[in-house]
Amino acid sequence: MSGSQTSAGAQNGTPGTSGYLVSDLVGLALRQIGVGTLGTAPSAADISDGVMHLNMLLAKWQQEKFLVPNLVDIPLMSTGTSVYYVGPGGDFDVANRPARIEAAYVRLATSPGFQQSDLGEFAPTDFSGSDFDTPNDGLGASGNQSPLDFPLALISSYEEYAAIGLKGLRTWPSAVYYSPSFPQGELRFFPIPQGSMWELHIVIKDQLAHSLQASDPINLPQEYWDLIMWTLAVRLAPSYGQEASPTVAMMARSALQVVRNANQQIPRVQMPIAIGPRGNSVGNPWWIYTGGF
């Protein structure tokens, strides 16, 4: 590491070992709208307001899939209950309850080669060396036998879940409904998975830190530095009685497009069962979520 780099943030414009600090990007954003120019420095109050705006911005970005760089796969052994909670202190214990889940599947615990996953499929150690080459990926097993996973349909609204007649049915799960209640979301599988028979997996957006302080590093990929700086400049301008210039607004849009292109993942379109040969299945949620069995 060169002597011009420091973990304490930027030095002579060069990021430190942890990248840029919050105060680095907030100060640079303020200078784009004329605060702290001509040899002056932004005041402590200016930096404090900028940090507050950044935390609100990151909390907003949390709800946009293309602005969150990671998806995480969270496993939980089934207990036989009808409702699982997602959020701080919940069954799926995450720092903030997600607004929605991106995908879900179940793993048959009695399948050959099953081993309970501690970190899910997308743990940071999964892809070191060669793909799925570490013992933490949940896929390794004796005899080279793989566990059996089954995707779940996502029930998109409570109205659809309410239309299911046999909500207490306990058999092979085929769908899941997620209600983004606060502070813990509620997850309901249908049919209800039998306890200790299934490992439940939900895929959600990774948690963006939104309780940052001025001295904290920006723990995001490098392309976010530009996006944060220009977007903050646009957000902060009205606080100083001005509108962001067309150049600043254009730079913010350009940075946003770069991050969008980097994070975008588009699943292949799959034909819903209701549009298939069994066209009458559209009016029967039981038929849809059991695959017609």
XYZ file of C-alpha atoms in Angstrom:
293
model
C 0.000 0.000 0.000
C 1.437 3.368 -0.946
C 2.256 5.959 1.661
C -0.372 8.323 0.229
C -3.192 6.041 1.388
C -4.641 5.941 4.865
C -7.526 4.177 6.549
C -8.649 7.597 7.831
C -10.139 8.603 4.486
C -8.953 10.663 1.561
C -5.480 12.156 1.499
C -4.578 14.370 -1.448
C -7.701 13.018 -3.165
C -6.647 9.364 -2.849
C -9.040 6.995 -1.029
C -7.761 5.319 2.103
C -7.536 1.588 2.631
C -11.268 1.516 3.398
C -12.144 3.844 0.534
C -13.627 7.283 1.102
C -15.262 8.329 4.347
C -18.768 9.720 4.606
C -17.325 13.172 5.353
C -15.201 13.022 2.179
C -18.200 12.520 -0.111
C -20.495 14.866 1.801
C -17.893 17.637 1.603
C -17.353 17.047 -2.104
C -21.116 17.081 -2.729
C -21.431 20.407 -0.923
C -18.696 21.916 -3.078
C -20.675 21.012 -6.214
C -23.335 23.481 -5.085
C -20.898 26.183 -3.934
C -20.680 25.377 -0.194
C -17.077 25.307 0.992
C -15.532 26.676 -2.183
C -12.885 29.398 -2.615
C -10.613 27.973 0.057
C -13.297 27.669 2.748
C -14.541 24.458 4.364
C -18.136 23.340 5.029
C -19.203 23.927 8.608
C -19.867 21.112 11.064
C -23.599 21.817 10.669
C -23.286 21.487 6.882
C -21.553 18.109 7.236
C -24.125 16.965 9.821
C -27.002 17.810 7.481
C -25.237 16.019 4.645
C -24.788 12.875 6.760
C -28.479 12.927 7.633
C -29.393 13.215 3.956
C -27.037 10.324 3.123
C -28.651 8.032 5.697
C -32.111 8.872 4.382
C -30.863 8.286 0.836
C -29.450 4.845 1.701
C -32.679 3.862 3.479
C -34.550 4.806 0.299
C -32.126 2.894 -1.919
C -32.712 -0.219 0.215
C -36.089 -0.614 -1.482
C -34.669 -0.547 -5.024
C -33.288 -3.885 -6.162
C -30.991 -2.366 -8.783
C -29.384 -0.110 -6.154
C -28.485 -2.929 -3.746
C -25.355 -4.760 -4.932
C -25.972 -8.057 -3.129
C -28.722 -10.591 -2.637
C -28.459 -12.838 0.411
C -29.848 -16.334 0.861
C -31.004 -16.915 4.453
C -31.761 -20.465 5.645
C -33.883 -21.606 8.576
C -34.875 -25.083 9.703
C -38.647 -25.494 9.688
C -40.400 -25.775 13.039
C -43.899 -26.586 11.833
C -45.313 -23.191 12.755
C -47.711 -21.396 10.419
C -45.981 -17.989 10.590
C -42.281 -17.113 10.563
C -41.031 -13.633 11.366
C -38.404 -11.727 9.368
C -36.591 -8.827 10.990
C -34.580 -7.908 14.079
C -34.917 -10.724 16.610
C -37.210 -12.714 14.304
C -36.968 -16.307 13.094
C -35.067 -14.949 10.082
C -32.966 -12.527 12.124
C -31.918 -9.592 9.927
C -31.152 -6.018 10.977
C -34.111 -4.483 9.112
C -37.236 -6.168 7.887
C -37.282 -6.306 4.073
C -40.141 -4.728 2.148
C -40.388 -7.905 0.073
C -38.591 -11.141 -0.635
C -37.049 -11.713 -4.042
C -37.319 -15.517 -4.151
C -37.857 -18.505 -1.896
C -37.273 -22.239 -1.956
C -37.229 -25.199 0.386
C -34.639 -27.946 0.803
C -35.778 -31.433 1.740
C -33.927 -32.299 4.921
C -34.330 -36.033 4.355
C -32.809 -35.951 0.873
C -29.488 -37.734 0.250
C -26.524 -35.595 1.112
C -28.475 -32.989 3.088
C -26.455 -30.849 5.457
C -27.881 -27.879 7.282
C -26.631 -24.557 5.886
C -25.273 -21.983 8.277
C -24.959 -19.091 5.827
C -27.104 -19.990 2.826
C -25.947 -20.348 -0.752
C -24.418 -16.900 -1.165
C -22.074 -16.692 1.811
C -18.932 -14.636 1.171
C -16.778 -17.793 1.288
C -18.770 -19.675 -1.307
C -16.905 -18.400 -4.327
C -13.285 -18.309 -3.178
C -11.055 -20.416 -5.380
C -13.609 -22.173 -7.542
C -17.382 -21.996 -7.271
C -18.885 -24.014 -4.432
C -15.469 -25.235 -3.306
C -15.748 -24.551 0.416
C -17.567 -26.431 3.189
C -19.876 -23.485 3.938
C -21.904 -23.444 0.725
C -24.517 -25.963 1.906
C -24.129 -28.104 -1.209
C -21.279 -30.449 -0.351
C -22.131 -33.939 0.856
C -20.655 -37.366 1.296
C -20.856 -39.604 -1.727
C -21.134 -36.561 -4.036
C -24.901 -36.583 -3.559
C -26.678 -33.250 -3.640
C -29.653 -32.147 -1.515
C -32.993 -31.566 -3.239
C -34.307 -27.999 -3.548
C -37.797 -26.994 -4.647
C -38.706 -23.435 -5.718
C -41.699 -21.728 -4.168
C -44.230 -19.537 -5.947
C -44.513 -16.065 -4.411
C -48.082 -15.157 -3.451
C -48.153 -11.469 -4.286
C -51.011 -10.181 -2.118
C -52.904 -11.003 1.053
C -56.090 -11.193 -0.996
C -54.643 -14.165 -2.884
C -53.517 -15.813 0.335
C -56.942 -15.197 1.907
C -58.594 -17.002 -1.022
C -56.801 -20.262 -0.147
C -59.295 -22.522 1.584
C -57.058 -24.998 3.410
C -54.528 -22.648 4.984
C -53.744 -25.172 7.722
C -52.801 -27.936 5.285
C -49.462 -29.518 6.236
C -47.721 -31.237 3.388
C -45.257 -30.492 0.602
C -44.843 -26.645 0.480
C -45.295 -25.001 -2.901
C -45.837 -21.276 -2.236
C -45.178 -18.547 0.286
C -46.800 -15.231 1.172
C -44.785 -12.419 2.732
C -46.446 -9.530 4.554
C -44.034 -6.584 5.116
C -45.440 -5.696 8.518
C -43.273 -3.571 10.813
C -40.936 -4.064 12.670
C -41.008 -7.750 11.660
C -42.350 -9.104 8.394
C -44.573 -12.188 8.440
C -43.869 -15.206 6.254
C -46.586 -17.794 5.627
C -45.841 -20.964 3.681
C -48.514 -22.953 1.898
C -48.899 -25.778 2.600
C -47.275 -25.453 6.025
C -43.866 -27.206 6.038
C -43.559 -30.012 8.545
C -41.114 -29.314 11.371
C -37.523 -30.564 10.962
C -38.332 -31.914 7.504
C -37.503 -28.798 5.474
C -34.810 -26.154 5.394
C -36.528 -22.892 4.433
C -34.669 -20.377 2.272
C -35.577 -16.795 1.473
C -33.609 -14.518 -0.854
C -33.656 -10.836 0.082
C -31.675 -7.715 -0.718
C -28.610 -7.252 1.446
C -28.832 -4.624 4.162
C -27.431 -1.195 3.293
C -26.041 0.632 6.307
C -28.147 3.725 6.969
C -26.903 4.761 10.407
C -23.600 6.152 9.210
C -21.541 8.810 10.926
C -19.237 11.319 9.281
C -16.139 9.297 10.185
C -17.464 5.988 8.811
C -16.186 4.523 5.520
C -18.527 3.995 2.583
C -18.736 0.200 2.551
C -20.053 -0.091 -0.995
C -18.519 -0.860 -4.415
C -16.418 1.931 -5.875
C -18.992 2.928 -8.496
C -21.202 4.130 -5.615
C -18.760 6.898 -4.701
C -19.698 8.914 -7.766
C -23.402 8.148 -7.365
C -23.478 9.189 -3.704
C -21.579 12.424 -4.301
C -23.684 13.682 -7.216
C -27.007 12.507 -5.766
C -26.236 14.216 -2.459
C -25.444 17.426 -4.341
C -28.906 17.298 -5.966
C -30.599 16.584 -2.611
C -28.708 19.258 -0.668
C -29.158 22.115 -3.130
C -32.682 23.131 -1.942
C -31.349 23.441 1.633
C -29.190 26.320 0.362
C -31.949 28.057 -1.562
C -30.995 26.797 -4.993
C -31.714 24.126 -7.554
C -29.017 21.741 -8.699
C -27.479 22.894 -11.967
C -28.237 20.936 -15.154
C -24.661 19.633 -15.100
C -24.995 18.291 -11.539
C -28.365 16.695 -12.342
C -26.941 15.126 -15.506
C -23.957 13.694 -13.629
C -26.289 12.197 -11.001
C -28.389 10.518 -13.694
C -25.273 9.183 -15.417
C -23.906 7.722 -12.163
C -27.279 6.149 -11.419
C -27.323 4.451 -14.818
C -23.856 2.990 -14.252
C -24.917 1.418 -10.950
C -28.208 0.229 -12.446
C -26.370 -1.522 -15.287
C -23.881 -3.088 -12.869
C -26.555 -4.527 -10.551
C -29.350 -5.372 -12.960
C -30.411 -9.014 -13.056
C -33.427 -9.951 -15.182
C -34.869 -13.441 -14.621
C -36.176 -15.353 -17.599
C -39.917 -15.014 -18.089
C -41.846 -18.112 -17.038
C -45.387 -18.849 -18.164
C -47.858 -18.791 -15.257
C -49.839 -21.981 -14.773
C -53.079 -20.058 -15.264
C -52.090 -19.220 -18.859
C -51.152 -22.805 -19.663
C -53.438 -25.610 -20.845
C -55.379 -25.569 -17.584
C -56.800 -22.147 -18.197
C -59.481 -22.488 -15.537
C -56.818 -22.561 -12.830
C -56.786 -18.758 -12.743
C -59.818 -18.668 -10.455
C -58.578 -21.353 -8.076
C -55.628 -20.329 -5.847
C -55.432 -23.861 -4.435
C -54.958 -25.172 -7.953
C -52.306 -22.564 -8.766
C -50.182 -22.972 -5.670
C -50.227 -26.755 -5.662
C -49.236 -26.986 -9.309
C -52.590 -28.506 -10.191
C -52.209 -31.606 -8.045
